[in-house]
Coordinates of C-alpha atoms in Angstrom, one line a residue:
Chain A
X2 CA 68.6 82.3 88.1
X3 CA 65.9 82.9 90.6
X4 CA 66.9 85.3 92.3
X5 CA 63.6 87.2 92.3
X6 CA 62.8 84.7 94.3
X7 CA 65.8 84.4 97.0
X8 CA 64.7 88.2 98.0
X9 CA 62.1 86.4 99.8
X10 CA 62.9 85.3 103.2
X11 CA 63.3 81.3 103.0
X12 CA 65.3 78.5 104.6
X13 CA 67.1 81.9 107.1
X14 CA 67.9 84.2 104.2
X15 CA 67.5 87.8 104.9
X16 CA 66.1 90.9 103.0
X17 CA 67.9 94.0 102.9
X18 CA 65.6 95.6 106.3
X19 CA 67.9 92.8 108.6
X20 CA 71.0 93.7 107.0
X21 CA 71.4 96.6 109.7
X22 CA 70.8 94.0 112.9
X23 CA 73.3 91.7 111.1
X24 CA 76.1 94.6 111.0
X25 CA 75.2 95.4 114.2
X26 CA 76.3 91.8 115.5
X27 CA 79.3 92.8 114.6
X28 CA 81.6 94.7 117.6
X29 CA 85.3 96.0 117.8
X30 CA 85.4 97.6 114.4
X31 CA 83.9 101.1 114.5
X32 CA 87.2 102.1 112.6
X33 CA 86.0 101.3 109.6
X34 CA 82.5 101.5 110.5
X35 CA 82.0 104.4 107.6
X36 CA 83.5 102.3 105.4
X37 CA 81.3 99.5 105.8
X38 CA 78.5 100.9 105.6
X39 CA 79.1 103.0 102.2
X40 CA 79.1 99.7 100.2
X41 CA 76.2 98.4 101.7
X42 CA 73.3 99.0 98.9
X43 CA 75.8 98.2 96.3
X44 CA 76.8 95.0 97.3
X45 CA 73.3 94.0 98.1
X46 CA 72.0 95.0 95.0
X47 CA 74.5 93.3 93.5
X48 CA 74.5 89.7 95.3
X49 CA 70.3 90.1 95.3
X50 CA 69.2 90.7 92.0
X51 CA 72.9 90.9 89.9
X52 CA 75.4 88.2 90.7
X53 CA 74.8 85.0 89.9
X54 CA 76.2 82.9 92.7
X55 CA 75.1 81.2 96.0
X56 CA 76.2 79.2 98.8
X57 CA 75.6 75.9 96.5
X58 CA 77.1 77.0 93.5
X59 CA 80.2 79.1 95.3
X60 CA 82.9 76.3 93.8
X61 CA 81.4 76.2 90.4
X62 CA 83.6 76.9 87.5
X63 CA 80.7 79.1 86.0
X64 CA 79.7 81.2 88.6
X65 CA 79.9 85.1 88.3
X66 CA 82.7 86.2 90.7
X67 CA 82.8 89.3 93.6
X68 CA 86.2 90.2 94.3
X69 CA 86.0 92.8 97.3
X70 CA 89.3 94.8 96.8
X71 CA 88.4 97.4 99.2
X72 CA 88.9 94.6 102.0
X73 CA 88.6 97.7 104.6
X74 CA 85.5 97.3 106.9
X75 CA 84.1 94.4 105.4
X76 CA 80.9 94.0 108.1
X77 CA 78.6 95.1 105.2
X78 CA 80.4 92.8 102.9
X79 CA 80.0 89.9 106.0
X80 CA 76.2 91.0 106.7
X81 CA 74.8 90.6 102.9
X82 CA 77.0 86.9 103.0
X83 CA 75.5 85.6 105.7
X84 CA 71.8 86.9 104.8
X85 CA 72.5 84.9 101.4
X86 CA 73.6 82.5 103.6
X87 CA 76.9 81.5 102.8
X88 CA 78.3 80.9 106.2
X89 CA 75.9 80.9 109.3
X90 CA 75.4 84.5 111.4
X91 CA 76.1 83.0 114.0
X92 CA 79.9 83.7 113.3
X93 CA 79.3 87.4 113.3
X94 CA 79.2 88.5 116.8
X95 CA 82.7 86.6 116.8
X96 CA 84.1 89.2 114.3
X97 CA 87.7 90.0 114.8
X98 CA 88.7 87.3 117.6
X99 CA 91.4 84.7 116.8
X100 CA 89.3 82.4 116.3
X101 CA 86.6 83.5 114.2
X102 CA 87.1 83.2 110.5
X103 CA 85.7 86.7 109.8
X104 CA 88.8 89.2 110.5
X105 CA 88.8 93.2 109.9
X106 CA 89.8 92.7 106.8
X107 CA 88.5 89.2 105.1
X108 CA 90.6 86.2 104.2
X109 CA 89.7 84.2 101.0
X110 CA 90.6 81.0 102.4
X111 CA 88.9 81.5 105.5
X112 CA 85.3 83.2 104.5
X113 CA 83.0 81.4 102.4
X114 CA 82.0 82.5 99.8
X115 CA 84.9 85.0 99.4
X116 CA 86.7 85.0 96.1
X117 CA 89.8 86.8 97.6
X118 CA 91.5 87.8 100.5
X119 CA 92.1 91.7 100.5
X120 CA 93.0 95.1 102.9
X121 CA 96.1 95.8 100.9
X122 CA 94.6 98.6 98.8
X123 CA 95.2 98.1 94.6
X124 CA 95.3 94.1 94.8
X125 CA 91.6 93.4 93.8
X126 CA 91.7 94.8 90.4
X127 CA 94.8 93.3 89.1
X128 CA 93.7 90.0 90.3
X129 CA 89.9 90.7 88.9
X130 CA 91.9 91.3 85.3
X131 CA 93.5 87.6 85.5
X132 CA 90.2 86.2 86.8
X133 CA 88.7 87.5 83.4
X134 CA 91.4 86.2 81.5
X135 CA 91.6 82.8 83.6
X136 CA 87.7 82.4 82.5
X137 CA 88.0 83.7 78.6
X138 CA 91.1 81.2 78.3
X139 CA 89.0 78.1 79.6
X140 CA 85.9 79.1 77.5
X141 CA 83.9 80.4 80.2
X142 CA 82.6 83.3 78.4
X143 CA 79.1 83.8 80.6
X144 CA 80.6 84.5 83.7
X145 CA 81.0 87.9 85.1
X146 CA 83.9 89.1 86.8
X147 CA 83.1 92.1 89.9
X148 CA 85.2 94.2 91.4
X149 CA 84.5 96.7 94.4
X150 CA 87.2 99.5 95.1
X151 CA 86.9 102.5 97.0
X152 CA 87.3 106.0 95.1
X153 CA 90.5 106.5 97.4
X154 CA 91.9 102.8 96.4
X155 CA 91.9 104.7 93.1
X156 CA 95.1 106.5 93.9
X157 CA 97.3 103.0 94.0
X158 CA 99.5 102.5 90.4
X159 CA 98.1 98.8 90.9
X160 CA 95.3 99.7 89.8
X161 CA 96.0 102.3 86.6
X162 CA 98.2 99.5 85.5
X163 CA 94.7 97.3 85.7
X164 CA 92.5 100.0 84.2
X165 CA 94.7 100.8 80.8
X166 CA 95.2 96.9 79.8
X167 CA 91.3 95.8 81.1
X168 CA 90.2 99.0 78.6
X169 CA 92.9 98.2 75.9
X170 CA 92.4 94.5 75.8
X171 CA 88.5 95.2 75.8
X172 CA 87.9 92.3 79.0
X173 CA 84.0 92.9 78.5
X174 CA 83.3 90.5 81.4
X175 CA 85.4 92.8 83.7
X176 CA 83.0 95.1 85.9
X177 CA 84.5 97.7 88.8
X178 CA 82.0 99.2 91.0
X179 CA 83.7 102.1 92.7
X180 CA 82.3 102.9 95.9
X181 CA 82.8 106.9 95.8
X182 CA 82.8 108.4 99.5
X183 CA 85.1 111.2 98.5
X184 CA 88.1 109.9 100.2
X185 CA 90.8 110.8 97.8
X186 CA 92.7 113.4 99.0
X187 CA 94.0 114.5 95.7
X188 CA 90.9 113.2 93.4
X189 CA 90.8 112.6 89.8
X190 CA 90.4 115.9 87.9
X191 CA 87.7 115.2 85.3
X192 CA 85.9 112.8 87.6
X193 CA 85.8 109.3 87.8
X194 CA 83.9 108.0 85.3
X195 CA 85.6 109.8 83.1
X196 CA 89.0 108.3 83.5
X197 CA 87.8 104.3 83.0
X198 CA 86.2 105.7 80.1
X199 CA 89.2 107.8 79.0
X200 CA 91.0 104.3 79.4
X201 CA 88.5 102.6 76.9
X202 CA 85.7 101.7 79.3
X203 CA 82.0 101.9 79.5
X204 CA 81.4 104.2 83.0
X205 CA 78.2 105.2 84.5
X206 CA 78.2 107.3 87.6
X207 CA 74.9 107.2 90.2
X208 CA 73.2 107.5 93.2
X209 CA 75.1 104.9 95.5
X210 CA 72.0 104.7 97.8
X211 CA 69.4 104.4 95.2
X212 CA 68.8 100.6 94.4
X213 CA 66.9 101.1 91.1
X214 CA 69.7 103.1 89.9
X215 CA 72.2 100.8 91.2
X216 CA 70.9 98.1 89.5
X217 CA 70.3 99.8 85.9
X218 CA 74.2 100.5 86.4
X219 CA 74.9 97.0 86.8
X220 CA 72.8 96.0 84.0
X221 CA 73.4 98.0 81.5
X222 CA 74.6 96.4 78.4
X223 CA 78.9 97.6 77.5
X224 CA 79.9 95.5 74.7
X225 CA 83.2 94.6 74.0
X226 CA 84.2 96.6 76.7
X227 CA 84.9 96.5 80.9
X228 CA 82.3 98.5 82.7
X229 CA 82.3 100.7 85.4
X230 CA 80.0 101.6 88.1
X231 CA 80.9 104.8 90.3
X232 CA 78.2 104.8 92.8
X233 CA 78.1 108.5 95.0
X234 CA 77.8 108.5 98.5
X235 CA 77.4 110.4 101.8
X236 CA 80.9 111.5 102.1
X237 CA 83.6 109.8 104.5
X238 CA 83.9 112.0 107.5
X239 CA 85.5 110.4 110.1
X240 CA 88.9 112.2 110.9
X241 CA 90.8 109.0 110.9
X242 CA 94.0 109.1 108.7
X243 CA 93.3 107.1 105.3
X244 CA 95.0 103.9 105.6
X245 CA 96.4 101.5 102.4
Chain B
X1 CA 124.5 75.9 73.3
X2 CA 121.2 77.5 73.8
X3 CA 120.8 80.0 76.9
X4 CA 118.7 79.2 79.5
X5 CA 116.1 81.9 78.7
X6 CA 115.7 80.4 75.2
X7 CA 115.0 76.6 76.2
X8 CA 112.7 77.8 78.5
X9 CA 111.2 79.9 75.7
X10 CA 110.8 76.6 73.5
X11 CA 109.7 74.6 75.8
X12 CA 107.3 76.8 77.3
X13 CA 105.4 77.2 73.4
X14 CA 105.3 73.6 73.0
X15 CA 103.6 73.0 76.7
X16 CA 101.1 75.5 75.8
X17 CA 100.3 73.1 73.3
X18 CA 100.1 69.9 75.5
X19 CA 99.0 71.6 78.9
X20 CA 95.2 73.8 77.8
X21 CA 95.8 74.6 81.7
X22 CA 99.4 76.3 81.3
X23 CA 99.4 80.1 80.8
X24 CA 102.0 82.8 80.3
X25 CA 102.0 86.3 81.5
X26 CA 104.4 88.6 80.2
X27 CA 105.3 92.4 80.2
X28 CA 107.0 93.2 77.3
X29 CA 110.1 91.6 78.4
X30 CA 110.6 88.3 76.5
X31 CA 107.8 89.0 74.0
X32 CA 109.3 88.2 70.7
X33 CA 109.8 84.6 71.8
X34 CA 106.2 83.8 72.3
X35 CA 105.2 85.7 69.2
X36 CA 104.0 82.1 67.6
X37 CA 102.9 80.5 70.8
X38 CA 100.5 83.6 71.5
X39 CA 98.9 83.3 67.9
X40 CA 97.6 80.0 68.5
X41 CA 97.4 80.2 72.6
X42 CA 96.3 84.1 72.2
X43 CA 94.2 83.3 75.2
X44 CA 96.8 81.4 77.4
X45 CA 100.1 83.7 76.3
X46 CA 99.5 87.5 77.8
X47 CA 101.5 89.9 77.2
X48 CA 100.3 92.8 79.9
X49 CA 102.8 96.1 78.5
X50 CA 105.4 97.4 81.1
X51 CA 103.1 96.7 83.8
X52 CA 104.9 94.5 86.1
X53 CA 102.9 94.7 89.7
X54 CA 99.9 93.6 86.9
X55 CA 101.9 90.7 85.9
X56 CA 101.6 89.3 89.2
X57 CA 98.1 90.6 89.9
X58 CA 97.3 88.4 86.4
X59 CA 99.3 85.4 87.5
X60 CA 96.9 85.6 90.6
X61 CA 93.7 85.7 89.2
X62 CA 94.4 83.3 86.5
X63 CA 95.2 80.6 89.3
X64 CA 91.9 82.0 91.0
X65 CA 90.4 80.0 88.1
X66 CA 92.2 77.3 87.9
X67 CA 95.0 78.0 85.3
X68 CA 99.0 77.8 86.1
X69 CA 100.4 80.6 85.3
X70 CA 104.4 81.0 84.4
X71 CA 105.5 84.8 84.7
X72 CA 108.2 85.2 83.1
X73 CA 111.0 88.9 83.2
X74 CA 113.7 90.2 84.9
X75 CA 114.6 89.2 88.3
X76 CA 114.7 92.5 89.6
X77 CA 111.2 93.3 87.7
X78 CA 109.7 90.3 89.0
X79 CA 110.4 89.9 92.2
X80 CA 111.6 93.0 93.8
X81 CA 109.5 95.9 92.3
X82 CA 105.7 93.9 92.6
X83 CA 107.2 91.9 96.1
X84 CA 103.5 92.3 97.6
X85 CA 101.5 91.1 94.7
X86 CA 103.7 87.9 95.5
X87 CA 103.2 88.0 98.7
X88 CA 99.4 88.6 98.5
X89 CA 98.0 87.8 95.1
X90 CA 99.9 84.3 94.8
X91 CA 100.8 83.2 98.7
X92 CA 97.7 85.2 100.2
X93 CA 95.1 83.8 98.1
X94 CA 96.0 80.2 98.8
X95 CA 97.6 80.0 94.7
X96 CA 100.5 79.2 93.1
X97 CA 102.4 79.7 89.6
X98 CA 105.4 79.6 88.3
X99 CA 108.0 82.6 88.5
X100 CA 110.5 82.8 85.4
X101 CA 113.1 85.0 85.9
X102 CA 116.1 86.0 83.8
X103 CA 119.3 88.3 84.3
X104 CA 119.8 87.0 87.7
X105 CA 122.3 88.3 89.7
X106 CA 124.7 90.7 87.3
X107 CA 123.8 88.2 83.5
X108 CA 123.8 92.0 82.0
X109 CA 126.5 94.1 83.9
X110 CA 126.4 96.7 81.3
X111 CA 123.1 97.7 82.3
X112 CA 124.4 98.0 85.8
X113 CA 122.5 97.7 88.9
X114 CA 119.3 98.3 88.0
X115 CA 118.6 95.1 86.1
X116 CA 120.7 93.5 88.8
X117 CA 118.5 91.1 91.5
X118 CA 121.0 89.4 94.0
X119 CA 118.6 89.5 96.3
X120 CA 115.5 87.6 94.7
X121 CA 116.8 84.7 96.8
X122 CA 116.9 86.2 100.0
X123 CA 113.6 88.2 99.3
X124 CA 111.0 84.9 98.5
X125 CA 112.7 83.7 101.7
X126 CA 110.5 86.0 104.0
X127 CA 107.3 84.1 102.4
X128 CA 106.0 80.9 102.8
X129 CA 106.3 77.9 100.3
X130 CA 108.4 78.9 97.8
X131 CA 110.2 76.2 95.8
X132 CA 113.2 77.9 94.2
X133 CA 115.1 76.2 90.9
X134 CA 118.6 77.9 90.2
X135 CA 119.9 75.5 87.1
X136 CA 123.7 75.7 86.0
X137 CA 122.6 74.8 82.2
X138 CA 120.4 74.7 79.7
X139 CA 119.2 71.1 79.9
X140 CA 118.9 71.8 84.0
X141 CA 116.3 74.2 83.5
X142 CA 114.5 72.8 80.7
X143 CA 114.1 69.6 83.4
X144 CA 112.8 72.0 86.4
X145 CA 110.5 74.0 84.1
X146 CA 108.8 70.7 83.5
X147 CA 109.3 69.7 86.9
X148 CA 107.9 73.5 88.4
X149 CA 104.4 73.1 85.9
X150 CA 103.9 70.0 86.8
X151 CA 104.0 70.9 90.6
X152 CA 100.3 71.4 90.7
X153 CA 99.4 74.7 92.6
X154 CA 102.8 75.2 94.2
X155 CA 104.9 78.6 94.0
X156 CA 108.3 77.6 92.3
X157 CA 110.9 80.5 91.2
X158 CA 113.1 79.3 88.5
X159 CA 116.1 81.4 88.1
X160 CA 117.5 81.4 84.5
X161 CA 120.7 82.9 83.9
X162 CA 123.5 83.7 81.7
X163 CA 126.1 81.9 83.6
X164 CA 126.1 78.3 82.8
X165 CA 128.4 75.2 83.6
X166 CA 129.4 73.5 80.8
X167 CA 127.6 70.1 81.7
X168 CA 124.5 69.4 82.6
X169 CA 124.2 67.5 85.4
X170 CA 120.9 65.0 86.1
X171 CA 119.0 66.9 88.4
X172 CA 115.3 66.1 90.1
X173 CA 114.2 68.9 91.0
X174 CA 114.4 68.2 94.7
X175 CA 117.8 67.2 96.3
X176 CA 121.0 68.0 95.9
X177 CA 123.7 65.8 94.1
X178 CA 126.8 64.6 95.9
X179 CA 129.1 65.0 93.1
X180 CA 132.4 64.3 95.1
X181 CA 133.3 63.1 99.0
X182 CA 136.3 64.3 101.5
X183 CA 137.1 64.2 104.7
X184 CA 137.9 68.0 104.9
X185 CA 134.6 69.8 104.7
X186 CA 131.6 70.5 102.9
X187 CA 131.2 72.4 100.2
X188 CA 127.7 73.3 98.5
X189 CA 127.7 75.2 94.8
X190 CA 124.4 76.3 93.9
X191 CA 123.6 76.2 90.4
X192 CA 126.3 78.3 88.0
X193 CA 128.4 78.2 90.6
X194 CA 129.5 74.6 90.4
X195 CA 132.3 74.6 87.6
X196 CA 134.1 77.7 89.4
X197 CA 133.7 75.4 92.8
X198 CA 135.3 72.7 91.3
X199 CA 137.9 74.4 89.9
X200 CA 138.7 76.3 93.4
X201 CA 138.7 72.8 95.1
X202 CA 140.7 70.7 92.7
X203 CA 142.8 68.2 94.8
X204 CA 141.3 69.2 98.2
X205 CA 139.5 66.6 100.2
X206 CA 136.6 67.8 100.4
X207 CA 132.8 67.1 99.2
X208 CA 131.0 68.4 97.1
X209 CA 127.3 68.4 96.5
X210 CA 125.6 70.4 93.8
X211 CA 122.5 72.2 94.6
X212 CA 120.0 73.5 91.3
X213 CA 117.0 73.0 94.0
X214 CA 117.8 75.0 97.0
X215 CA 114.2 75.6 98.7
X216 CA 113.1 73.3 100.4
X217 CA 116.8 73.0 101.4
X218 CA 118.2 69.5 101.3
X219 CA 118.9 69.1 105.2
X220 CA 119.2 65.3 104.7
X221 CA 121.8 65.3 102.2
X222 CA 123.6 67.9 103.9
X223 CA 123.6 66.3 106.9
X224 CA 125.1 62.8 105.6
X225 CA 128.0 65.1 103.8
X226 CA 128.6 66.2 107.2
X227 CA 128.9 63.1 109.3
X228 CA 131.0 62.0 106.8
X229 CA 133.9 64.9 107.0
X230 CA 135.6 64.5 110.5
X231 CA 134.2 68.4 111.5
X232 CA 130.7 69.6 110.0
X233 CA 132.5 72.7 108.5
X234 CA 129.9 73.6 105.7
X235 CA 130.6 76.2 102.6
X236 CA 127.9 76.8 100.5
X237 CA 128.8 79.2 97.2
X238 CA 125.4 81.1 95.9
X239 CA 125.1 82.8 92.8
X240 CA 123.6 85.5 94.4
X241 CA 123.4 87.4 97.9
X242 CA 126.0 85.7 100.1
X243 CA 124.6 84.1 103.3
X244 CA 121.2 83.4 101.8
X245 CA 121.4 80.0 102.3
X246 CA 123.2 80.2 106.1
X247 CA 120.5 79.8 107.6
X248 CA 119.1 76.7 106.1
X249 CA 122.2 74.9 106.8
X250 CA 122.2 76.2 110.4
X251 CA 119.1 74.9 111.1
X252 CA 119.5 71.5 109.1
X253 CA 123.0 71.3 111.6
X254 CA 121.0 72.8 114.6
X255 CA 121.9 69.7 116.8
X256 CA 125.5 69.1 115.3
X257 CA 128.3 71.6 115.9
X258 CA 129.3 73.4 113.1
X259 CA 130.5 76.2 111.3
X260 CA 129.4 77.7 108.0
X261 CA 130.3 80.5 105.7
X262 CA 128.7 81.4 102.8
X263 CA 129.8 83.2 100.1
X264 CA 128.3 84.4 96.9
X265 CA 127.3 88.2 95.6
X266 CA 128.0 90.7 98.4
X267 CA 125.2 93.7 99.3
X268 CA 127.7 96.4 98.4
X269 CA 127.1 98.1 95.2
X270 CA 130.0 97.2 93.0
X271 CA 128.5 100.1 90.6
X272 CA 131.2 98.6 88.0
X273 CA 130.0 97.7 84.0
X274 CA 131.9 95.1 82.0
X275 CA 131.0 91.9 81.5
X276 CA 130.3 88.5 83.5
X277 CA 133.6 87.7 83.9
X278 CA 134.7 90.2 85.8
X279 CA 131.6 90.6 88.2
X280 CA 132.6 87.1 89.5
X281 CA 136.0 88.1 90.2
X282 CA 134.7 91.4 91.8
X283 CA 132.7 89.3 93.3
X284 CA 135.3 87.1 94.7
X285 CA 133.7 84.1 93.0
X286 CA 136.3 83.3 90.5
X287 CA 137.9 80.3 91.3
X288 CA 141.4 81.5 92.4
X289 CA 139.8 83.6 95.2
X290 CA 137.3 81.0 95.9
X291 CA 139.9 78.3 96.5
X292 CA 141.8 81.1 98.8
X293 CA 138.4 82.0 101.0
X294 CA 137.2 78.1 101.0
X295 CA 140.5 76.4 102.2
X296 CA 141.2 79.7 104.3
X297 CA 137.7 78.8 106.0
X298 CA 138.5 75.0 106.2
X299 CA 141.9 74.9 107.3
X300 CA 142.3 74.1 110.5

């Protein structure tokens, strides 16, 4: 794929400097404004120079899949889809009214370009374990399957159910990035990382703000086994009560 | 006679065969059936360990890419404890698969209540789209399984259980059958239900339409048994949480006066063991008390 080449700007598509003016279209949702912004590098690293998937190939059997669990504040997740140009920016400033297609948290069937609809915290990892499976079962062995869940989204059972069999059954297509803003109240003793690879997983903690490590993390060859990605940032500091 | 669970266990192995878009998900429960169908389909037959809100979660994202899945355990495993994966991994997303359950409503009374799901019914009820198979015998589910993976992306529950009429009867997988006509009332058995219904109405003049398909509800069939009894007095006998169904035939009558009661498996734990048998009668579903609370309703 070319995707060297879709970091220039061409035919509307953004670089990562407008991605700030493109969350900043975005009104009513200062909630989760935190929470929007700590994925940001990630998922444009990711959907820049990682994924391979745009708005023409979005329906094709082969394409790598993005499965944003963590549906909570999803402007980021919004900003970096309409600077790749799945769905026009003109639907941003919308965000949030009954009748734009972009709610607070994102609706598979309504967003291009998104593989699921998610907000319900434990749902995206479970479903990204099936997806694996789905593609395996039909042959399609090249695509990769991506996951983002927050460090908190952690807590849910959903997803310790998802992490033993994805480790067990060795789904090396599978990839979680954990966005890691400290918001667990309770944490994982022994860190992250450590428990996907506790679970039989490859895990690689870094700097969630540093693209050149983000995107080493991504790479990084795990064979035969579902890779991780805890990526560190600033932590959440908001006040507001932690929502599933 | 075969049970229900193991027709659908056969049949199931040799679609995996026919169908390369048919999968099965599985935790634990049911396993040793698909042992040969998961060493050549070890792709397509997944067995996930005692991890039922992943069962669903797997269902989900195998649709996502195109596959139908059939999850298959217990009633109360599969609908009750992961209720929001169904809700939001299957209905959410915009995908469908097919929901397999087995042990029903009391198929394992020893157990007691917590492998009890009388109200897996009622539950899918609060979500969109569900089609919902309750067969009364083997040959009846072997008929809707076919009938629920063939239904493209839809969400069907098929409801196996223990209790089974003795005949099969030719079912489509849509409407009800009218399997006798009166003058004195409606009566609707659902599923393993029928042979006690018949038995509690012998000599009454009444009708009596079967029901193995009972979402979408059958309004039209319903409501041509009704014109034809000289008041639309309506009974409808469910194999599991009584009521479930009231509603369905309340709106179907909406413009028609008419009365309904329904009766089937009551909320109140009977915390009672034992066997089949004597649930139903517990239950008030034998046929003696049946025949009491069904001509007791349609007596004038």
């Amino acid at each position: 794929m070319t995707n060297a080449i879709r970091t220039q700007t061409e035919n509307g598509v953004a670089g990562f400097g407008e991605l700030a003016s493109l969350m900043g279209l975005m009104t009513g949702a200062e909630k989760h404004g935190p929470a929007a912004t700590s994925t940001l590098d990630a998922l444009w690293v990711l959907y820049d120079r990682v994924l391979r998937v745009s708005p023409e190939t979005a329906k094709d059997p082969g394409r790598d899949r993005f499965l944003l669990s963590k549906g909570h504040g999803p402007m980021a997740y919004y900003a970096v889809l309409a600077a790749k140009g799945f769905f026009p920016r003109t639907w941003l400033p919308d965000f949030g009214t009954y009748d734009s297609p972009l709610g607070h948290h994102p609706d598979r069937t309504l967003v291009p370009g998104a593989e699921i609809g998610s907000g319900s915290l434990g749902h995206g990892l479970p479903l990204a374990v099936g997806t694996a499976l789905g593609l395996r079962a039909q042959g399609l062995d090249d695509p990769a399957v991506w996951v983002l869940v927050g460090d908190a989204e952690l807590d849910e059972g959903s997803n310790h159910e998802a992490i033993a069999y994805a480790g067990a059954a060795g789904l090396s297509r599978l990839h979680t990035l954990v966005i890691d803003n400290s918001s667990a109240t309770h944490g994982w003793h022994g860190g992250i990382a450590a428990q996907f690879q506790a679970a039989g997983w490859s895990a690689v903690t870094v700097d969630g703000r540093d693209h050149e490590a983000l995107h080493r993390a991504f790479t990084a060859p795990h064979p035969g086994r579902p890779h991780a990605v805890v990526a560190q940032v600033e932590p959440k500091d908001t006040g507001e009560p932690k929502v599933a | 006679m075969d049970t229900m669970r193991e027709r659908f266990t056969a049949v199931t192995s040799r679609l995996l065969d026919e169908d390369p878009r048919l999968a099965v998900v599985l935790a634990e429960i049911g396993r040793d059936g698909f042992t040969r169908a998961q060493g050549r389909h070890p792709d397509r037959v997944v067995n996930v360990g005692i991890r039922e809100q992943l069962l669903v979660g797997v269902g989900g994202g195998l649709a996502l890419t195109g596959l139908r899945p059939i999850m298959h355990t217990f009633a109360s495993f599969l609908v009750e404890r992961p209720f929001e994966q169904l809700k939001l991994d299957l209905g959410h997303q915009g995908v469908g698969g097919v929901l397999v359950s087995a042990a029903g409503s009391y198929d394992w009374p020893a157990g007691g209540f917590t492998h009890m799901s009388p109200g897996d019914v009622a539950l899918l009820d609060s979500l969109d789209g569900w089609t919902v198979h309750v067969p009364g015998h083997p040959d009846e589910a072997e008929a809707l399984l076919r009938h629920a993976v063939a239904a493209g992306d839809d969400k069907v529950y098929l409801r196996l259980s223990e209790q089974t009429n003795q005949e099969p009867r030719a079912v489509d997988g849509a409407r009800f059958l009218t399997l006798r006509e009166g003058r004195g009332g409606v009566v609707v058995a659902v599923g393993p239900m029928l042979e006690n219904v018949l038995g509690a109405v012998a000599g009454l003049d009444v009708t009596v339409l079967y029901a193995s398909t009972v979402r979408p509800f059958d309004a039209a069939t319903l409501r041509t048994a009704a014109a034809v009894a000289e008041a639309a007095d309506v009974v409808v006998v469910e194999p599991y949480h009584e009521g479930t169904s009231t509603r369905q035939v309340n709106d179907a009558l909406a413009d028609v006066p008419h009365r309904v009661l329904g009766l089937g498996v009551g909320r109140r734990e009977l915390r009672r063991y034992g066997q089949l048998d004597e649930h139903l009668t517990g239950q008030g579903l034998d046929p003696r008390t049946l025949r009491e609370r069904i001509t007791g309703f349609l007596a004038p």
